[in-house]
């Protein structure tokens, strides 16, 4: 078999923001359980390669590709690489994200803009460029949070109705996320029906986007049996969440890995928000 056809038949998993924390734990678990190549991706090439070396020393065989989800040219370069080398991807886990600490004194409007830029808009850019590359039988897992569900319940009834609506479009959702950022700059977000949590709003957006894209896959690629879900890893001990969290990164990886490895004959969950391997209300 020519080398290029060999690569095209190789299964491949890509995990964003995976040089530490939950992302790294997901990579480790996939290296052990997934019959294919698993890619660590990170903004920083040095840190990413260091992570791969550590995993190799533990007997695992991951690969590395540079990927900064806040840099559109980095996303398109990575997408071109996976398309050219493997013909696409079989598993995509959108894990990269940020959160300001509770005690951070950065003005709320800045926190809102920075948090949504990475957690919502950059994750959307990843999905825009990588979703067309997901192969038949592929699995897409977007790391969201129970904080997003809690935030949704704190929004105005009008906002809740839109976020929960099955006719919410990607364009309308993007408009809502932009509106939140703009209203924080004028300190009018509470009047606009939003609670005081940029992280929560960003993850409400990620979950809602997951539902929209899952519906689109069902319409446009129904026969491809791709399953796309959002999930909550739980409150996990990471640099982002701090040391008091009850779950280890390995425990946090359990639900994302479960969704990434749903068996070939599975047709659900799809377009759901999942926590502790169970579909949650939205």
PDB file of C-alpha atoms in Angstrom:
ATOM      1  CA  UNK A   1       0.000   0.000   0.000  1.00  0.00           C
ATOM      2  CA  UNK A   2       1.488   3.426  -0.921  1.00  0.00           C
ATOM      3  CA  UNK A   3       2.453   5.490   2.149  1.00  0.00           C
ATOM      4  CA  UNK A   4      -0.143   8.189   1.450  1.00  0.00           C
ATOM      5  CA  UNK A   5      -2.984   5.652   1.290  1.00  0.00           C
ATOM      6  CA  UNK A   6      -1.681   4.072   4.479  1.00  0.00           C
ATOM      7  CA  UNK A   7      -1.928   7.429   6.253  1.00  0.00           C
ATOM      8  CA  UNK A   8      -5.383   8.074   4.775  1.00  0.00           C
ATOM      9  CA  UNK A   9      -6.641   4.857   6.375  1.00  0.00           C
ATOM     10  CA  UNK A  10      -5.025   5.673   9.745  1.00  0.00           C
ATOM     11  CA  UNK A  11      -7.471   6.872  12.381  1.00  0.00           C
ATOM     12  CA  UNK A  12      -6.509  10.139  14.054  1.00  0.00           C
ATOM     13  CA  UNK A  13      -7.595  12.062  17.168  1.00  0.00           C
ATOM     14  CA  UNK A  14      -6.893  15.756  17.803  1.00  0.00           C
ATOM     15  CA  UNK A  15      -7.191  17.336  21.258  1.00  0.00           C
ATOM     16  CA  UNK A  16      -6.819  21.113  21.571  1.00  0.00           C
ATOM     17  CA  UNK A  17      -4.999  22.687  24.512  1.00  0.00           C
ATOM     18  CA  UNK A  18      -3.602  19.319  25.496  1.00  0.00           C
ATOM     19  CA  UNK A  19      -0.136  19.990  26.913  1.00  0.00           C
ATOM     20  CA  UNK A  20      -1.531  20.021  30.484  1.00  0.00           C
ATOM     21  CA  UNK A  21      -4.613  19.597  32.652  1.00  0.00           C
ATOM     22  CA  UNK A  22      -7.748  17.883  31.360  1.00  0.00           C
ATOM     23  CA  UNK A  23      -6.512  17.994  27.760  1.00  0.00           C
ATOM     24  CA  UNK A  24      -3.371  16.059  28.668  1.00  0.00           C
ATOM     25  CA  UNK A  25      -5.418  13.500  30.631  1.00  0.00           C
ATOM     26  CA  UNK A  26      -7.684  13.047  27.572  1.00  0.00           C
ATOM     27  CA  UNK A  27      -4.625  12.466  25.351  1.00  0.00           C
ATOM     28  CA  UNK A  28      -3.238   9.877  27.788  1.00  0.00           C
ATOM     29  CA  UNK A  29      -6.531   7.972  27.909  1.00  0.00           C
ATOM     30  CA  UNK A  30      -6.931   8.053  24.116  1.00  0.00           C
ATOM     31  CA  UNK A  31      -3.336   6.820  23.652  1.00  0.00           C
ATOM     32  CA  UNK A  32      -4.292   3.816  25.767  1.00  0.00           C
ATOM     33  CA  UNK A  33      -7.781   3.164  24.354  1.00  0.00           C
ATOM     34  CA  UNK A  34      -7.998   4.525  20.788  1.00  0.00           C
ATOM     35  CA  UNK A  35      -6.720   2.475  17.857  1.00  0.00           C
ATOM     36  CA  UNK A  36      -5.115   5.317  15.981  1.00  0.00           C
ATOM     37  CA  UNK A  37      -2.745   8.266  16.205  1.00  0.00           C
ATOM     38  CA  UNK A  38      -3.385  10.812  18.980  1.00  0.00           C
ATOM     39  CA  UNK A  39      -2.175  14.398  18.596  1.00  0.00           C
ATOM     40  CA  UNK A  40      -1.154  16.688  21.427  1.00  0.00           C
ATOM     41  CA  UNK A  41      -1.692  20.272  20.281  1.00  0.00           C
ATOM     42  CA  UNK A  42      -0.562  23.448  22.028  1.00  0.00           C
ATOM     43  CA  UNK A  43       0.207  27.080  21.276  1.00  0.00           C
ATOM     44  CA  UNK A  44       3.792  26.726  22.470  1.00  0.00           C
ATOM     45  CA  UNK A  45       5.866  24.292  20.372  1.00  0.00           C
ATOM     46  CA  UNK A  46       8.459  23.798  23.126  1.00  0.00           C
ATOM     47  CA  UNK A  47       5.871  22.902  25.763  1.00  0.00           C
ATOM     48  CA  UNK A  48       3.969  20.677  23.367  1.00  0.00           C
ATOM     49  CA  UNK A  49       7.055  18.693  22.364  1.00  0.00           C
ATOM     50  CA  UNK A  50       8.094  18.424  26.017  1.00  0.00           C
ATOM     51  CA  UNK A  51       4.675  16.927  26.803  1.00  0.00           C
ATOM     52  CA  UNK A  52       5.073  14.378  23.992  1.00  0.00           C
ATOM     53  CA  UNK A  53       8.556  13.409  25.252  1.00  0.00           C
ATOM     54  CA  UNK A  54       7.158  12.841  28.752  1.00  0.00           C
ATOM     55  CA  UNK A  55       4.333  10.680  27.392  1.00  0.00           C
ATOM     56  CA  UNK A  56       6.760   8.685  25.226  1.00  0.00           C
ATOM     57  CA  UNK A  57       8.879   8.039  28.326  1.00  0.00           C
ATOM     58  CA  UNK A  58       5.704   6.578  29.894  1.00  0.00           C
ATOM     59  CA  UNK A  59       5.353   4.136  26.984  1.00  0.00           C
ATOM     60  CA  UNK A  60       2.715   6.093  25.014  1.00  0.00           C
ATOM     61  CA  UNK A  61       3.049   7.180  21.383  1.00  0.00           C
ATOM     62  CA  UNK A  62       1.380  10.557  20.790  1.00  0.00           C
ATOM     63  CA  UNK A  63       2.320  13.004  18.014  1.00  0.00           C
ATOM     64  CA  UNK A  64       2.476  16.803  18.180  1.00  0.00           C
ATOM     65  CA  UNK A  65       1.172  19.630  16.023  1.00  0.00           C
ATOM     66  CA  UNK A  66       1.272  23.329  16.872  1.00  0.00           C
ATOM     67  CA  UNK A  67      -2.216  24.809  17.215  1.00  0.00           C
ATOM     68  CA  UNK A  68      -3.230  28.144  18.718  1.00  0.00           C
ATOM     69  CA  UNK A  69      -7.015  28.377  18.492  1.00  0.00           C
ATOM     70  CA  UNK A  70      -6.825  32.184  18.867  1.00  0.00           C
ATOM     71  CA  UNK A  71      -4.801  32.387  15.632  1.00  0.00           C
ATOM     72  CA  UNK A  72      -6.895  31.701  12.545  1.00  0.00           C
ATOM     73  CA  UNK A  73      -3.809  31.021  10.401  1.00  0.00           C
ATOM     74  CA  UNK A  74      -2.706  28.387  12.937  1.00  0.00           C
ATOM     75  CA  UNK A  75      -6.147  26.712  12.694  1.00  0.00           C
ATOM     76  CA  UNK A  76      -6.136  26.710   8.883  1.00  0.00           C
ATOM     77  CA  UNK A  77      -2.539  25.395   8.767  1.00  0.00           C
ATOM     78  CA  UNK A  78      -3.427  22.556  11.151  1.00  0.00           C
ATOM     79  CA  UNK A  79      -6.616  21.766   9.215  1.00  0.00           C
ATOM     80  CA  UNK A  80      -4.625  21.583   5.956  1.00  0.00           C
ATOM     81  CA  UNK A  81      -2.058  19.287   7.609  1.00  0.00           C
ATOM     82  CA  UNK A  82      -4.655  16.788   8.868  1.00  0.00           C
ATOM     83  CA  UNK A  83      -6.567  16.862   5.588  1.00  0.00           C
ATOM     84  CA  UNK A  84      -3.445  16.323   3.461  1.00  0.00           C
ATOM     85  CA  UNK A  85      -1.830  13.687   5.682  1.00  0.00           C
ATOM     86  CA  UNK A  86      -4.841  11.702   6.934  1.00  0.00           C
ATOM     87  CA  UNK A  87      -7.760  12.807   4.775  1.00  0.00           C
ATOM     88  CA  UNK A  88      -9.382  14.353   7.870  1.00  0.00           C
ATOM     89  CA  UNK A  89      -9.839  13.483  11.537  1.00  0.00           C
ATOM     90  CA  UNK A  90     -11.832  10.819  13.360  1.00  0.00           C
ATOM     91  CA  UNK A  91     -11.948  12.412  16.818  1.00  0.00           C
ATOM     92  CA  UNK A  92     -11.889  16.123  17.618  1.00  0.00           C
ATOM     93  CA  UNK A  93     -11.892  17.256  21.241  1.00  0.00           C
ATOM     94  CA  UNK A  94     -12.196  21.030  21.656  1.00  0.00           C
ATOM     95  CA  UNK A  95     -10.682  21.416  25.095  1.00  0.00           C
ATOM     96  CA  UNK A  96      -8.671  24.660  24.919  1.00  0.00           C
ATOM     97  CA  UNK A  97     -10.166  27.360  27.126  1.00  0.00           C
ATOM     98  CA  UNK A  98      -9.427  30.029  29.720  1.00  0.00           C
ATOM     99  CA  UNK A  99     -10.931  31.421  32.915  1.00  0.00           C
ATOM    100  CA  UNK A 100     -10.073  34.428  35.037  1.00  0.00           C
ATOM    101  CA  UNK A 101      -9.650  33.710  38.747  1.00  0.00           C
ATOM    102  CA  UNK A 102     -12.409  34.965  41.029  1.00  0.00           C
ATOM    103  CA  UNK A 103     -10.045  37.442  42.714  1.00  0.00           C
ATOM    104  CA  UNK A 104      -8.788  38.876  39.406  1.00  0.00           C
ATOM    105  CA  UNK A 105      -9.137  42.670  39.308  1.00  0.00           C
ATOM    106  CA  UNK A 106      -9.168  42.911  35.500  1.00  0.00           C
ATOM    107  CA  UNK A 107     -12.208  45.041  34.506  1.00  0.00           C
ATOM    108  CA  UNK A 108     -15.240  42.862  33.781  1.00  0.00           C
ATOM    109  CA  UNK A 109     -15.589  44.169  30.208  1.00  0.00           C
ATOM    110  CA  UNK A 110     -12.006  43.062  29.463  1.00  0.00           C
ATOM    111  CA  UNK A 111     -12.624  39.680  31.090  1.00  0.00           C
ATOM    112  CA  UNK A 112     -15.746  39.292  28.956  1.00  0.00           C
ATOM    113  CA  UNK A 113     -13.980  40.113  25.683  1.00  0.00           C
ATOM    114  CA  UNK A 114     -10.911  37.950  26.386  1.00  0.00           C
ATOM    115  CA  UNK A 115     -12.891  34.968  27.752  1.00  0.00           C
ATOM    116  CA  UNK A 116     -15.403  34.873  24.899  1.00  0.00           C
ATOM    117  CA  UNK A 117     -12.646  35.384  22.310  1.00  0.00           C
ATOM    118  CA  UNK A 118     -11.045  32.073  23.312  1.00  0.00           C
ATOM    119  CA  UNK A 119     -13.835  29.974  24.772  1.00  0.00           C
ATOM    120  CA  UNK A 120     -16.541  30.786  22.245  1.00  0.00           C
ATOM    121  CA  UNK A 121     -15.251  32.541  19.134  1.00  0.00           C
ATOM    122  CA  UNK A 122     -11.978  30.587  18.777  1.00  0.00           C
ATOM    123  CA  UNK A 123     -13.755  27.291  19.498  1.00  0.00           C
ATOM    124  CA  UNK A 124     -16.256  28.222  16.781  1.00  0.00           C
ATOM    125  CA  UNK A 125     -13.363  28.926  14.382  1.00  0.00           C
ATOM    126  CA  UNK A 126     -11.988  25.452  15.149  1.00  0.00           C
ATOM    127  CA  UNK A 127     -15.355  23.880  14.363  1.00  0.00           C
ATOM    128  CA  UNK A 128     -15.812  25.952  11.189  1.00  0.00           C
ATOM    129  CA  UNK A 129     -12.517  24.637   9.778  1.00  0.00           C
ATOM    130  CA  UNK A 130     -12.380  21.143  11.292  1.00  0.00           C
ATOM    131  CA  UNK A 131     -15.995  19.941  11.179  1.00  0.00           C
ATOM    132  CA  UNK A 132     -15.851  19.455   7.383  1.00  0.00           C
ATOM    133  CA  UNK A 133     -12.756  17.258   7.979  1.00  0.00           C
ATOM    134  CA  UNK A 134     -14.486  14.894  10.418  1.00  0.00           C
ATOM    135  CA  UNK A 135     -14.705  11.488   8.763  1.00  0.00           C
ATOM    136  CA  UNK A 136     -17.666   9.122   8.605  1.00  0.00           C
ATOM    137  CA  UNK A 137     -18.267   7.703  12.085  1.00  0.00           C
ATOM    138  CA  UNK A 138     -16.344  10.576  13.628  1.00  0.00           C
ATOM    139  CA  UNK A 139     -16.791  11.951  17.137  1.00  0.00           C
ATOM    140  CA  UNK A 140     -16.689  15.621  18.160  1.00  0.00           C
ATOM    141  CA  UNK A 141     -16.523  16.595  21.831  1.00  0.00           C
ATOM    142  CA  UNK A 142     -16.755  20.218  22.955  1.00  0.00           C
ATOM    143  CA  UNK A 143     -15.645  20.790  26.533  1.00  0.00           C
ATOM    144  CA  UNK A 144     -18.252  23.015  28.141  1.00  0.00           C
ATOM    145  CA  UNK A 145     -19.239  23.325  31.814  1.00  0.00           C
ATOM    146  CA  UNK A 146     -22.097  23.008  34.277  1.00  0.00           C
ATOM    147  CA  UNK A 147     -21.358  26.708  34.910  1.00  0.00           C
ATOM    148  CA  UNK A 148     -22.836  27.352  31.451  1.00  0.00           C
ATOM    149  CA  UNK A 149     -26.089  25.597  32.422  1.00  0.00           C
ATOM    150  CA  UNK A 150     -26.239  27.489  35.703  1.00  0.00           C
ATOM    151  CA  UNK A 151     -25.576  30.745  33.837  1.00  0.00           C
ATOM    152  CA  UNK A 152     -28.366  30.012  31.372  1.00  0.00           C
ATOM    153  CA  UNK A 153     -30.820  29.729  34.266  1.00  0.00           C
ATOM    154  CA  UNK A 154     -29.676  33.161  35.497  1.00  0.00           C
ATOM    155  CA  UNK A 155     -30.322  34.836  32.128  1.00  0.00           C
ATOM    156  CA  UNK A 156     -33.536  36.736  31.390  1.00  0.00           C
ATOM    157  CA  UNK A 157     -36.523  34.631  30.253  1.00  0.00           C
ATOM    158  CA  UNK A 158     -36.148  36.092  26.734  1.00  0.00           C
ATOM    159  CA  UNK A 159     -32.487  35.017  26.516  1.00  0.00           C
ATOM    160  CA  UNK A 160     -33.275  31.596  27.964  1.00  0.00           C
ATOM    161  CA  UNK A 161     -35.956  31.096  25.322  1.00  0.00           C
ATOM    162  CA  UNK A 162     -33.515  31.890  22.497  1.00  0.00           C
ATOM    163  CA  UNK A 163     -30.669  29.742  23.862  1.00  0.00           C
ATOM    164  CA  UNK A 164     -33.024  26.784  24.272  1.00  0.00           C
ATOM    165  CA  UNK A 165     -34.804  27.245  20.947  1.00  0.00           C
ATOM    166  CA  UNK A 166     -34.334  24.571  18.284  1.00  0.00           C
ATOM    167  CA  UNK A 167     -34.427  27.269  15.602  1.00  0.00           C
ATOM    168  CA  UNK A 168     -31.512  29.230  17.102  1.00  0.00           C
ATOM    169  CA  UNK A 169     -29.069  29.722  14.223  1.00  0.00           C
ATOM    170  CA  UNK A 170     -25.298  29.987  14.419  1.00  0.00           C
ATOM    171  CA  UNK A 171     -25.539  33.588  13.185  1.00  0.00           C
ATOM    172  CA  UNK A 172     -28.053  34.532  15.892  1.00  0.00           C
ATOM    173  CA  UNK A 173     -25.926  32.848  18.570  1.00  0.00           C
ATOM    174  CA  UNK A 174     -22.830  34.743  17.416  1.00  0.00           C
ATOM    175  CA  UNK A 175     -24.882  37.950  17.597  1.00  0.00           C
ATOM    176  CA  UNK A 176     -25.942  37.159  21.180  1.00  0.00           C
ATOM    177  CA  UNK A 177     -22.335  36.518  22.231  1.00  0.00           C
ATOM    178  CA  UNK A 178     -21.219  39.772  20.585  1.00  0.00           C
ATOM    179  CA  UNK A 179     -24.082  41.615  22.278  1.00  0.00           C
ATOM    180  CA  UNK A 180     -22.966  40.389  25.696  1.00  0.00           C
ATOM    181  CA  UNK A 181     -19.414  41.649  25.098  1.00  0.00           C
ATOM    182  CA  UNK A 182     -20.641  45.027  23.806  1.00  0.00           C
ATOM    183  CA  UNK A 183     -23.085  45.471  26.706  1.00  0.00           C
ATOM    184  CA  UNK A 184     -20.341  44.752  29.283  1.00  0.00           C
ATOM    185  CA  UNK A 185     -18.324  47.637  27.799  1.00  0.00           C
ATOM    186  CA  UNK A 186     -21.183  50.014  28.639  1.00  0.00           C
ATOM    187  CA  UNK A 187     -21.926  48.207  31.903  1.00  0.00           C
ATOM    188  CA  UNK A 188     -25.396  47.457  30.539  1.00  0.00           C
ATOM    189  CA  UNK A 189     -25.203  43.634  30.476  1.00  0.00           C
ATOM    190  CA  UNK A 190     -27.413  43.166  33.540  1.00  0.00           C
ATOM    191  CA  UNK A 191     -30.044  45.413  31.974  1.00  0.00           C
ATOM    192  CA  UNK A 192     -29.665  43.245  28.844  1.00  0.00           C
ATOM    193  CA  UNK A 193     -30.590  40.129  30.848  1.00  0.00           C
ATOM    194  CA  UNK A 194     -27.102  38.699  31.422  1.00  0.00           C
ATOM    195  CA  UNK A 195     -25.577  37.541  34.712  1.00  0.00           C
ATOM    196  CA  UNK A 196     -22.125  38.633  35.958  1.00  0.00           C
ATOM    197  CA  UNK A 197     -20.072  35.718  34.640  1.00  0.00           C
ATOM    198  CA  UNK A 198     -18.026  35.901  31.450  1.00  0.00           C
ATOM    199  CA  UNK A 199     -16.888  32.281  31.793  1.00  0.00           C
ATOM    200  CA  UNK A 200     -20.473  31.116  32.290  1.00  0.00           C
ATOM    201  CA  UNK A 201     -21.744  33.014  29.243  1.00  0.00           C
ATOM    202  CA  UNK A 202     -18.871  31.664  27.122  1.00  0.00           C
ATOM    203  CA  UNK A 203     -19.762  28.079  28.068  1.00  0.00           C
ATOM    204  CA  UNK A 204     -23.496  28.688  27.532  1.00  0.00           C
ATOM    205  CA  UNK A 205     -22.417  29.700  24.041  1.00  0.00           C
ATOM    206  CA  UNK A 206     -20.291  26.559  23.532  1.00  0.00           C
ATOM    207  CA  UNK A 207     -23.162  24.265  24.545  1.00  0.00           C
ATOM    208  CA  UNK A 208     -25.688  26.116  22.369  1.00  0.00           C
ATOM    209  CA  UNK A 209     -23.255  26.033  19.422  1.00  0.00           C
ATOM    210  CA  UNK A 210     -22.835  22.288  19.915  1.00  0.00           C
ATOM    211  CA  UNK A 211     -26.594  21.789  19.643  1.00  0.00           C
ATOM    212  CA  UNK A 212     -26.772  23.927  16.484  1.00  0.00           C
ATOM    213  CA  UNK A 213     -23.925  22.062  14.770  1.00  0.00           C
ATOM    214  CA  UNK A 214     -25.286  18.652  15.784  1.00  0.00           C
ATOM    215  CA  UNK A 215     -28.631  19.558  14.183  1.00  0.00           C
ATOM    216  CA  UNK A 216     -26.767  20.633  11.042  1.00  0.00           C
ATOM    217  CA  UNK A 217     -24.849  17.341  10.911  1.00  0.00           C
ATOM    218  CA  UNK A 218     -28.122  15.425  11.267  1.00  0.00           C
ATOM    219  CA  UNK A 219     -29.557  17.361   8.324  1.00  0.00           C
ATOM    220  CA  UNK A 220     -26.567  17.559   6.002  1.00  0.00           C
ATOM    221  CA  UNK A 221     -24.478  14.454   6.816  1.00  0.00           C
ATOM    222  CA  UNK A 222     -27.038  12.099   8.298  1.00  0.00           C
ATOM    223  CA  UNK A 223     -25.576   8.964   6.723  1.00  0.00           C
ATOM    224  CA  UNK A 224     -22.085   9.727   8.100  1.00  0.00           C
ATOM    225  CA  UNK A 225     -23.079   8.787  11.666  1.00  0.00           C
ATOM    226  CA  UNK A 226     -20.998  11.553  13.236  1.00  0.00           C
ATOM    227  CA  UNK A 227     -21.843  12.208  16.897  1.00  0.00           C
ATOM    228  CA  UNK A 228     -21.225  15.690  18.313  1.00  0.00           C
ATOM    229  CA  UNK A 229     -21.776  16.582  21.967  1.00  0.00           C
ATOM    230  CA  UNK A 230     -20.886  19.141  24.611  1.00  0.00           C
ATOM    231  CA  UNK A 231     -19.832  17.927  28.029  1.00  0.00           C
ATOM    232  CA  UNK A 232     -18.843  18.977  31.513  1.00  0.00           C
ATOM    233  CA  UNK A 233     -15.675  17.317  32.857  1.00  0.00           C
ATOM    234  CA  UNK A 234     -16.628  18.431  36.377  1.00  0.00           C
ATOM    235  CA  UNK A 235     -14.658  20.606  38.782  1.00  0.00           C
ATOM    236  CA  UNK A 236     -11.114  19.404  38.174  1.00  0.00           C
ATOM    237  CA  UNK A 237      -7.790  20.161  39.863  1.00  0.00           C
ATOM    238  CA  UNK A 238      -5.965  22.144  37.155  1.00  0.00           C
ATOM    239  CA  UNK A 239      -4.014  25.397  36.883  1.00  0.00           C
ATOM    240  CA  UNK A 240      -7.291  26.975  35.748  1.00  0.00           C
ATOM    241  CA  UNK A 241      -9.625  25.650  38.465  1.00  0.00           C
ATOM    242  CA  UNK A 242      -7.169  25.511  41.360  1.00  0.00           C
ATOM    243  CA  UNK A 243      -6.153  22.881  43.892  1.00  0.00           C
ATOM    244  CA  UNK A 244      -9.404  22.669  45.879  1.00  0.00           C
ATOM    245  CA  UNK A 245     -11.388  20.986  43.104  1.00  0.00           C
ATOM    246  CA  UNK A 246     -12.575  17.452  43.981  1.00  0.00           C
ATOM    247  CA  UNK A 247     -11.704  15.683  40.693  1.00  0.00           C
ATOM    248  CA  UNK A 248      -8.316  14.668  39.318  1.00  0.00           C
ATOM    249  CA  UNK A 249      -7.580  15.454  35.640  1.00  0.00           C
ATOM    250  CA  UNK A 250      -7.954  11.716  34.928  1.00  0.00           C
ATOM    251  CA  UNK A 251     -11.445  11.735  36.446  1.00  0.00           C
ATOM    252  CA  UNK A 252     -12.240  14.894  34.479  1.00  0.00           C
ATOM    253  CA  UNK A 253     -11.213  13.130  31.270  1.00  0.00           C
ATOM    254  CA  UNK A 254     -13.660  10.241  31.755  1.00  0.00           C
ATOM    255  CA  UNK A 255     -16.761  11.787  30.167  1.00  0.00           C
ATOM    256  CA  UNK A 256     -14.929  13.451  27.228  1.00  0.00           C
ATOM    257  CA  UNK A 257     -13.154  10.150  26.469  1.00  0.00           C
ATOM    258  CA  UNK A 258     -16.422   8.200  26.777  1.00  0.00           C
ATOM    259  CA  UNK A 259     -17.978  10.532  24.162  1.00  0.00           C
ATOM    260  CA  UNK A 260     -14.895  10.403  21.918  1.00  0.00           C
ATOM    261  CA  UNK A 261     -14.975   6.597  21.922  1.00  0.00           C
ATOM    262  CA  UNK A 262     -18.711   5.969  21.491  1.00  0.00           C
ATOM    263  CA  UNK A 263     -18.941   2.677  19.556  1.00  0.00           C
ATOM    264  CA  UNK A 264     -19.397   2.686  15.751  1.00  0.00           C
ATOM    265  CA  UNK A 265     -23.009   1.481  15.969  1.00  0.00           C
ATOM    266  CA  UNK A 266     -24.036   4.189  18.480  1.00  0.00           C
ATOM    267  CA  UNK A 267     -26.538   6.821  17.330  1.00  0.00           C
ATOM    268  CA  UNK A 268     -26.731   8.686  20.622  1.00  0.00           C
ATOM    269  CA  UNK A 269     -25.960  10.785  22.549  1.00  0.00           C
ATOM    270  CA  UNK A 270     -25.849  13.380  19.784  1.00  0.00           C
ATOM    271  CA  UNK A 271     -26.466  17.115  20.207  1.00  0.00           C
ATOM    272  CA  UNK A 272     -26.583  16.749  23.988  1.00  0.00           C
ATOM    273  CA  UNK A 273     -24.926  18.189  27.079  1.00  0.00           C
ATOM    274  CA  UNK A 274     -23.349  15.299  28.983  1.00  0.00           C
ATOM    275  CA  UNK A 275     -21.928  15.110  32.500  1.00  0.00           C
ATOM    276  CA  UNK A 276     -20.737  11.980  34.370  1.00  0.00           C
ATOM    277  CA  UNK A 277     -21.606  10.026  31.197  1.00  0.00           C
ATOM    278  CA  UNK A 278     -25.295  11.021  31.493  1.00  0.00           C
ATOM    279  CA  UNK A 279     -27.296  13.403  29.323  1.00  0.00           C
ATOM    280  CA  UNK A 280     -28.214  16.516  31.326  1.00  0.00           C
ATOM    281  CA  UNK A 281     -31.205  18.836  30.971  1.00  0.00           C
ATOM    282  CA  UNK A 282     -30.563  22.150  29.236  1.00  0.00           C
TER     283      UNK A 282
END
